Short mmCIF file of C-alpha atoms and ligand atoms in Angstrom, two decimals:
data_model
loop_
_atom_site.label_atom_id
_atom_site.label_comp_id
_atom_site.label_asym_id
_atom_site.label_seq_id
_atom_site.Cartn_x
_atom_site.Cartn_y
_atom_site.Cartn_z
CA UNK A 810 0.00 0.00 0.00
CA UNK A 811 1.98 2.93 -1.32
CA UNK A 812 0.61 6.24 -0.13
CA UNK A 813 2.05 9.62 -1.03
CA UNK A 814 1.64 12.15 1.78
CA UNK A 815 1.58 15.78 0.67
CA UNK A 816 0.92 17.87 3.78
CA UNK A 817 1.42 21.32 2.21
CA UNK A 818 0.87 24.64 3.93
CA UNK A 819 -0.74 26.20 6.98
CA UNK A 820 -2.60 23.63 9.06
CA UNK A 821 -1.93 20.99 6.37
CA UNK A 822 1.05 19.39 8.18
CA UNK A 823 -0.62 19.17 11.58
CA UNK A 824 -3.91 17.69 10.40
CA UNK A 825 -2.13 15.29 8.03
CA UNK A 826 0.07 14.06 10.89
CA UNK A 827 -3.00 12.89 12.80
CA UNK A 828 -4.45 11.12 9.76
CA UNK A 829 -1.12 9.33 9.25
CA UNK A 830 -1.14 8.19 12.89
CA UNK A 831 -4.58 6.70 12.29
CA UNK A 832 -3.40 4.87 9.15
CA UNK A 833 -0.38 3.52 11.01
CA UNK A 834 -2.51 2.34 13.92
CA UNK A 835 -4.53 0.11 11.61
CA UNK A 836 -1.51 -2.11 10.92
CA UNK A 837 -2.22 -2.23 7.21
CA UNK A 838 -0.30 -4.76 5.13
CA UNK A 839 2.86 -3.32 3.57
CA UNK A 840 1.95 0.29 4.27
CA UNK A 841 4.55 2.55 2.67
CA UNK A 842 4.29 6.30 3.18
CA UNK A 843 6.33 8.73 1.08
CA UNK A 844 6.27 12.43 1.82
CA UNK A 845 6.43 15.09 -0.88
CA UNK A 846 6.46 18.89 -1.01
CA UNK A 847 3.52 20.89 -2.36
CA UNK A 848 2.26 24.46 -2.24
CA UNK A 849 4.11 27.38 -0.73
CA UNK A 850 6.32 24.94 1.19
CA UNK A 851 7.45 23.44 -2.13
CA UNK A 852 7.84 26.84 -3.74
CA UNK A 853 10.22 27.96 -0.98
CA UNK A 854 12.29 24.80 -1.24
CA UNK A 855 12.24 24.05 -4.99
CA UNK A 856 10.97 27.26 -6.62
CA UNK A 857 7.75 25.59 -7.77
CA UNK A 858 4.48 24.67 -5.98
CA UNK A 859 4.35 21.29 -7.71
CA UNK A 860 7.92 20.11 -8.38
CA UNK A 861 8.62 17.24 -10.76
CA UNK A 862 9.88 15.18 -7.82
CA UNK A 863 6.47 15.45 -6.15
CA UNK A 864 4.69 14.43 -9.34
CA UNK A 865 6.98 11.39 -9.57
CA UNK A 866 6.13 10.37 -6.00
CA UNK A 867 2.44 10.72 -6.87
CA UNK A 868 2.77 8.61 -10.01
CA UNK A 869 4.49 5.83 -8.07
CA UNK A 870 1.83 5.70 -5.39
CA UNK A 871 -1.57 4.02 -5.20
CA UNK A 872 -3.11 7.05 -3.56
CA UNK A 873 -2.32 10.53 -2.26
CA UNK A 874 -3.20 11.87 1.16
CA UNK A 875 -3.23 15.64 0.79
CA UNK A 876 -3.34 18.34 3.47
CA UNK A 877 -3.90 21.88 2.21
CA UNK A 878 -2.19 24.56 0.14
CA UNK A 879 -2.33 28.34 0.29
CA UNK A 880 -0.26 31.10 1.84
CA UNK A 881 -1.00 34.83 1.81
CA UNK A 882 2.69 35.57 1.33
CA UNK A 883 2.44 33.99 -2.12
CA UNK A 884 -0.59 35.99 -3.27
CA UNK A 885 1.54 38.31 -5.36
CA UNK A 886 3.44 35.62 -7.23
CA UNK A 887 2.65 34.95 -10.86
CA UNK A 888 -0.38 32.67 -10.95
CA UNK A 889 1.51 29.57 -12.13
CA UNK A 890 3.77 29.78 -9.07
CA UNK A 891 1.01 30.19 -6.48
CA UNK A 892 0.43 27.37 -3.96
CA UNK A 893 -3.07 26.56 -5.31
CA UNK A 894 -1.46 25.42 -8.56
CA UNK A 895 -0.21 22.33 -6.70
CA UNK A 896 -3.67 20.93 -6.10
CA UNK A 897 -5.02 22.13 -9.46
CA UNK A 898 -1.95 20.65 -11.19
CA UNK A 899 -2.27 17.27 -9.46
CA UNK A 900 -5.97 17.04 -10.34
CA UNK A 901 -5.24 17.86 -13.97
CA UNK A 902 -1.96 15.97 -14.48
CA UNK A 903 -3.35 12.79 -12.94
CA UNK A 904 -6.77 13.17 -14.62
CA UNK A 905 -8.57 13.13 -11.30
CA UNK A 906 -11.80 14.50 -12.71
CA UNK A 907 -14.37 13.32 -10.17
CA UNK A 908 -14.52 14.87 -6.75
CA UNK A 909 -16.74 13.18 -4.18
CA UNK A 910 -17.71 15.35 -1.22
CA UNK A 911 -20.12 13.61 1.13
CA UNK A 912 -22.02 15.67 3.70
CA UNK A 913 -23.92 14.09 6.57
CA UNK A 914 -24.71 15.33 10.06
CA UNK A 915 -22.99 13.42 12.83
CA UNK A 916 -25.19 12.37 15.71
CA UNK A 917 -24.91 14.86 18.52
CA UNK A 918 -23.93 17.79 16.31
CA UNK A 919 -27.44 18.77 15.19
CA UNK A 920 -27.39 21.81 17.46
CA UNK A 921 -24.04 23.04 16.18
CA UNK A 922 -24.84 23.46 12.52
CA UNK A 923 -25.84 26.74 10.93
CA UNK A 924 -29.32 25.31 10.33
CA UNK A 925 -32.20 24.51 12.64
CA UNK A 926 -31.54 21.09 14.21
CA UNK A 927 -34.64 19.50 12.66
CA UNK A 928 -33.49 20.65 9.20
CA UNK A 929 -29.85 19.68 9.76
CA UNK A 930 -30.85 16.17 10.82
CA UNK A 931 -32.13 15.46 7.29
CA UNK A 932 -28.79 16.02 5.52
CA UNK A 933 -27.28 12.98 3.86
CA UNK A 934 -25.97 13.98 0.49
CA UNK A 935 -23.04 13.55 -1.83
CA UNK A 936 -21.70 16.31 -4.04
CA UNK A 937 -20.03 15.01 -7.19
CA UNK A 938 -17.95 17.88 -8.49
CA UNK A 939 -16.17 17.90 -11.86
CA UNK A 940 -12.51 18.82 -11.35
CA UNK A 941 -10.67 19.01 -14.66
CA UNK A 942 -12.60 21.59 -16.65
CA UNK A 943 -14.85 24.63 -16.46
CA UNK A 944 -13.75 28.22 -15.88
CA UNK A 945 -10.91 26.90 -13.71
CA UNK A 946 -8.94 25.62 -16.69
CA UNK A 947 -10.16 27.77 -19.58
CA UNK A 948 -8.10 30.38 -21.31
CA UNK A 949 -7.47 33.21 -18.89
CA UNK A 950 -5.56 36.42 -18.73
CA UNK A 951 -5.41 40.15 -18.25
CA UNK A 952 -5.48 42.50 -21.21
CA UNK A 953 -5.79 46.15 -21.95
CA UNK A 954 -8.74 47.21 -24.07
CA UNK A 955 -8.21 49.70 -26.95
CA UNK A 956 -9.55 52.50 -24.75
CA UNK A 957 -6.98 51.70 -22.06
CA UNK A 958 -9.23 49.90 -19.53
CA UNK A 959 -7.83 46.68 -18.03
CA UNK A 960 -9.87 43.51 -18.47
CA UNK A 961 -9.52 40.14 -16.77
CA UNK A 962 -11.04 37.08 -18.42
CA UNK A 963 -11.51 33.38 -17.74
CA UNK A 964 -13.20 31.20 -20.32
CA UNK A 965 -15.87 28.79 -19.13
CA UNK A 966 -16.29 25.70 -21.31
CA UNK A 967 -17.04 21.99 -21.13
CA UNK A 968 -16.62 19.46 -23.91
CA UNK A 969 -19.31 16.79 -24.07
CA UNK A 970 -16.98 13.92 -23.17
CA UNK A 971 -15.94 15.79 -20.03
CA UNK A 972 -19.58 16.13 -19.03
CA UNK A 973 -20.36 12.53 -19.96
CA UNK A 974 -17.68 10.98 -17.77
CA UNK A 975 -18.71 12.96 -14.68
CA UNK A 976 -22.37 12.22 -15.45
CA UNK A 977 -21.58 8.49 -15.25
CA UNK A 978 -19.88 8.99 -11.88
CA UNK A 979 -22.97 10.83 -10.65
CA UNK A 980 -25.41 8.20 -11.90
CA UNK A 981 -23.33 5.29 -10.54
CA UNK A 982 -23.10 7.02 -7.16
CA UNK A 983 -26.87 7.50 -7.15
CA UNK A 984 -27.38 3.80 -7.99
CA UNK A 985 -25.44 2.95 -4.81
CA UNK A 986 -27.52 5.34 -2.70
CA UNK A 987 -31.16 6.52 -2.84
CA UNK A 988 -31.22 6.65 -6.68
CA UNK A 989 -31.81 10.39 -6.92
CA UNK A 990 -29.50 12.62 -8.93
CA UNK A 991 -29.79 16.40 -9.08
CA UNK A 992 -27.73 18.07 -11.78
CA UNK A 993 -26.90 21.67 -10.93
CA UNK A 994 -26.22 24.19 -13.67
CA UNK A 995 -27.08 27.69 -14.90
CA UNK A 996 -28.70 26.71 -18.18
CA UNK A 997 -30.97 29.75 -18.15
CA UNK A 998 -27.91 31.90 -18.85
CA UNK A 999 -24.89 29.80 -19.88
CA UNK A 1000 -24.33 27.76 -23.06
CA UNK A 1001 -21.81 25.64 -21.12
CA UNK A 1002 -24.68 24.67 -18.83
CA UNK A 1003 -27.04 23.97 -21.71
CA UNK A 1004 -24.61 21.39 -23.06
CA UNK A 1005 -24.17 20.05 -19.53
CA UNK A 1006 -27.93 19.57 -19.21
CA UNK A 1007 -28.28 17.99 -22.67
CA UNK A 1008 -25.55 15.44 -21.92
CA UNK A 1009 -27.04 14.64 -18.49
CA UNK A 1010 -30.34 13.83 -20.23
CA UNK A 1011 -28.57 11.60 -22.77
CA UNK A 1012 -26.66 9.66 -20.11
CA UNK A 1013 -29.83 9.33 -18.01
CA UNK A 1014 -31.18 6.86 -20.60
CA UNK A 1015 -28.57 4.35 -19.43
CA UNK A 1016 -29.79 4.60 -15.83
CA UNK A 1017 -33.58 4.23 -15.98
CA UNK A 1018 -33.78 3.53 -12.23
CA UNK A 1019 -32.27 6.89 -11.29
CA UNK A 1020 -34.58 9.85 -10.92
CA UNK A 1021 -32.76 12.79 -12.56
CA UNK A 1022 -33.68 16.38 -11.79
CA UNK A 1023 -32.10 19.69 -12.79
CA UNK A 1024 -31.65 22.79 -10.69
CA UNK A 1025 -30.17 26.20 -11.33
CA UNK A 1026 -27.20 26.86 -9.08
CA UNK A 1027 -28.71 29.89 -7.36
CA UNK A 1028 -31.79 27.89 -6.44
CA UNK A 1029 -29.59 24.96 -5.37
CA UNK A 1030 -27.79 27.23 -2.89
CA UNK A 1031 -31.16 28.26 -1.49
CA UNK A 1032 -32.53 24.71 -1.35
CA UNK A 1033 -29.41 23.39 0.40
CA UNK A 1034 -30.20 25.72 3.28
CA UNK A 1035 -33.99 25.46 3.10
CA UNK A 1036 -34.44 21.72 2.66
CA UNK A 1037 -31.16 19.82 2.31
CA UNK A 1038 -32.96 16.52 2.93
CA UNK A 1039 -34.32 16.63 -0.64
CA UNK A 1040 -30.84 15.92 -2.04
CA UNK A 1041 -29.22 12.53 -2.49
CA UNK A 1042 -26.48 12.96 -5.11
CA UNK A 1043 -25.73 16.37 -6.61
CA UNK A 1044 -23.62 16.46 -9.77
CA UNK A 1045 -22.18 19.77 -10.89
CA UNK A 1046 -19.29 21.58 -12.55
CA UNK A 1047 -16.01 22.63 -11.04
CA UNK A 1048 -16.90 26.17 -9.97
CA UNK A 1049 -20.45 25.53 -8.74
CA UNK A 1050 -19.23 22.42 -6.89
CA UNK A 1051 -16.51 24.41 -5.15
CA UNK A 1052 -19.04 26.91 -3.86
CA UNK A 1053 -21.85 24.50 -2.98
CA UNK A 1054 -19.56 22.14 -1.06
CA UNK A 1055 -18.43 24.93 1.27
CA UNK A 1056 -22.08 25.80 1.73
CA UNK A 1057 -22.93 22.16 2.52
CA UNK A 1058 -20.15 22.00 5.09
CA UNK A 1059 -21.78 24.68 7.22
CA UNK A 1060 -25.06 22.79 7.04
CA UNK A 1061 -23.18 19.88 8.64
CA UNK A 1062 -21.63 22.01 11.36
CA UNK A 1063 -18.06 22.64 10.35
CA UNK A 1064 -15.80 22.65 7.35
CA UNK A 1065 -13.43 20.77 9.69
CA UNK A 1066 -15.53 17.64 9.18
CA UNK A 1067 -15.80 17.31 5.41
CA UNK A 1068 -13.57 14.86 3.58
CA UNK A 1069 -13.18 14.38 -0.14
CA UNK A 1070 -11.94 11.96 -2.75
CA UNK A 1071 -10.70 12.98 -6.20
CA UNK A 1072 -10.83 10.06 -8.59
CA UNK A 1073 -10.12 9.20 -12.20
CA UNK A 1074 -11.07 6.07 -14.14
CA UNK A 1075 -9.08 3.62 -11.99
CA UNK A 1076 -8.55 3.13 -8.27
CA UNK A 1077 -5.89 5.83 -7.93
CA UNK A 1078 -7.13 8.84 -6.03
CA UNK A 1079 -6.23 11.97 -4.10
CA UNK A 1080 -7.83 12.46 -0.70
CA UNK A 1081 -8.06 15.77 1.09
CA UNK A 1082 -10.15 17.70 3.57
CA UNK A 1083 -12.24 20.28 1.74
CA UNK A 1084 -10.99 23.05 4.04
CA UNK A 1085 -7.95 25.10 3.17
CA UNK A 1086 -4.69 25.96 4.90
CA UNK A 1087 -6.27 28.28 7.54
CA UNK A 1088 -3.11 30.38 8.01
CA UNK A 1089 -4.70 32.26 10.94
CA UNK A 1090 -4.52 29.18 13.18
CA UNK A 1091 -1.61 27.34 11.54
CA UNK A 1092 1.09 25.82 13.73
CA UNK A 1093 -0.85 26.30 16.95
CA UNK A 1094 -2.28 22.80 17.29
CA UNK A 1095 -5.82 24.18 17.13
CA UNK A 1096 -7.07 22.76 13.82
CA UNK A 1097 -9.59 19.95 13.75
CA UNK A 1098 -7.95 16.97 11.97
CA UNK A 1099 -11.21 15.04 11.56
CA UNK A 1100 -11.78 15.99 7.91
CA UNK A 1101 -8.31 14.69 7.05
CA UNK A 1102 -8.80 11.54 9.14
CA UNK A 1103 -12.09 10.97 7.31
CA UNK A 1104 -10.26 11.54 4.01
CA UNK A 1105 -7.90 8.72 4.99
CA UNK A 1106 -10.98 6.53 5.44
CA UNK A 1107 -12.13 7.41 1.92
CA UNK A 1108 -8.63 6.57 0.69
CA UNK A 1109 -8.85 3.07 2.14
CA UNK A 1110 -12.33 2.59 0.68
CA UNK A 1111 -11.80 3.87 -2.86
CA UNK A 1112 -8.14 3.17 -3.62
CA UNK A 1113 -7.50 0.00 -1.60
CA UNK A 1114 -10.96 -1.61 -1.32
CA UNK A 1115 -10.65 -1.74 2.48
CA UNK A 1116 -14.24 -0.94 3.37
CA UNK A 1117 -14.02 -2.45 6.86
CA UNK A 1118 -11.04 -0.29 7.81
CA UNK A 1119 -12.74 2.79 6.35
CA UNK A 1120 -15.79 2.13 8.50
CA UNK A 1121 -13.65 1.61 11.57
CA UNK A 1122 -12.16 5.07 11.14
CA UNK A 1123 -15.54 6.68 10.45
CA UNK A 1124 -17.05 4.99 13.50
CA UNK A 1125 -14.15 6.15 15.69
CA UNK A 1126 -14.62 9.76 14.54
CA UNK A 1127 -18.38 9.56 15.07
CA UNK A 1128 -17.84 8.11 18.54
CA UNK A 1129 -15.35 10.83 19.47
CA UNK A 1130 -17.86 13.49 18.41
CA UNK A 1131 -20.72 11.78 20.24
CA UNK A 1132 -18.51 11.68 23.34
CA UNK A 1133 -18.14 15.44 23.15
CA UNK A 1134 -14.62 15.70 21.70
CA UNK A 1135 -14.90 18.96 19.80
CA UNK A 1136 -12.39 21.34 18.32
CA UNK A 1137 -12.70 25.10 18.29
CA UNK A 1138 -14.50 24.88 14.94
CA UNK A 1139 -17.40 23.22 16.81
CA UNK A 1140 -17.28 25.49 19.82
CA UNK A 1141 -15.15 23.04 21.83
CA UNK A 1142 -11.63 23.29 23.16
CA UNK A 1143 -9.93 20.06 21.99
CA UNK A 1144 -6.68 20.63 20.10
CA UNK A 1145 -5.35 18.82 17.04
CA UNK A 1146 -3.34 16.18 18.94
CA UNK A 1147 -6.07 15.66 21.52
CA UNK A 1148 -8.62 14.98 18.78
CA UNK A 1149 -6.19 12.62 17.06
CA UNK A 1150 -5.65 10.78 20.35
CA UNK A 1151 -9.40 10.56 20.96
CA UNK A 1152 -9.98 9.00 17.54
CA UNK A 1153 -7.06 6.58 18.02
CA UNK A 1154 -8.41 5.44 21.41
CA UNK A 1155 -11.78 4.68 19.84
CA UNK A 1156 -10.30 2.75 16.93
C1 IPM B 1679 -11.20 23.26 -2.92
C2 IPM B 1679 -10.36 24.51 -2.86
C3 IPM B 1679 -9.54 24.63 -4.14
C4 IPM B 1679 -10.53 24.74 -5.30
C5 IPM B 1679 -8.54 25.79 -4.16
C6 IPM B 1679 -7.55 25.67 -3.01
C7 IPM B 1679 -7.83 25.92 -5.47
O1 IPM B 1679 -11.17 25.60 -2.63
O2 IPM B 1679 -10.63 22.17 -3.08
O3 IPM B 1679 -12.42 23.36 -2.79
O4 IPM B 1679 -11.01 25.83 -5.62
O5 IPM B 1679 -10.83 23.71 -5.89
MG1 MG B 1680 -13.17 25.15 -2.17
#
């Protein structure tokens, strides 16, 4: 079991450390962990946020456990040298086009979410976010118009095969759950979304058991707060998925609890908490490592077919939360190491 560990910036190293301790505690067969530099940390050491050496480690591994990237000190660098390019580059280079972001309320946390407890209790959804296309990867730049005004531009586009492959991921995920798929777009305004919707309808013919619906992204944001229980699987583009998954995290209680898997066609995947590097609390042992620990569970499930181990981790996290182990993100006082210890004890 070769796992590349890319801890990155800010709170990345401290939360990743706890997830690694959990993996090691499971006594997995032939576990081999290789660390690599990403983000601002890599830029400072190698002059690039995603050095070749790191890409090589990734390509030799069966999965990547990823912390976070981002550092205010790098905000003025040219875009291709900024820390975020590490995660965007890995997703693109390794064709990890399908991002799974599950959101479910843990028992005992209903009162801590940003929603009313009775509404929060109904959340059990999966966001399937496309990761390799959209406005993120279109032609972009800054130019000066003939009259001297500056203009920034980013081209939004999706080719039909890009939509088709993420559609299949969405439909297959729905088949394994409550068989409801909601495709989120902005087809009332965007041609990109019209194609998205057309392709969703074509692919739907191959999954007659799945009930497909469509929703405009603005309405989806509203419905996620108003009645999140109506959603089973949500499939959407890169940009809308980025925004809606942060929104969903607050419905669950904390962004410190949401894990994610980024997958391609095979079993290889990259696993990361959906939160960022949180530079304001970095290095203080305050960050909640649960999202990263839960990402390690997803890693075992999707890349190494170790469902039982994945469930063990998830149960240990749920038990720790039910026992009142809460980080500052949930209004508690448990630190990073303390939360890691609590999860380890319950394993
Ligand atoms: C995420 C993050 C990234 C994204 C950033 C760090 C580039 O917000 O994984 O959701 O926008 O995809
Ligand atoms: Mg995001």
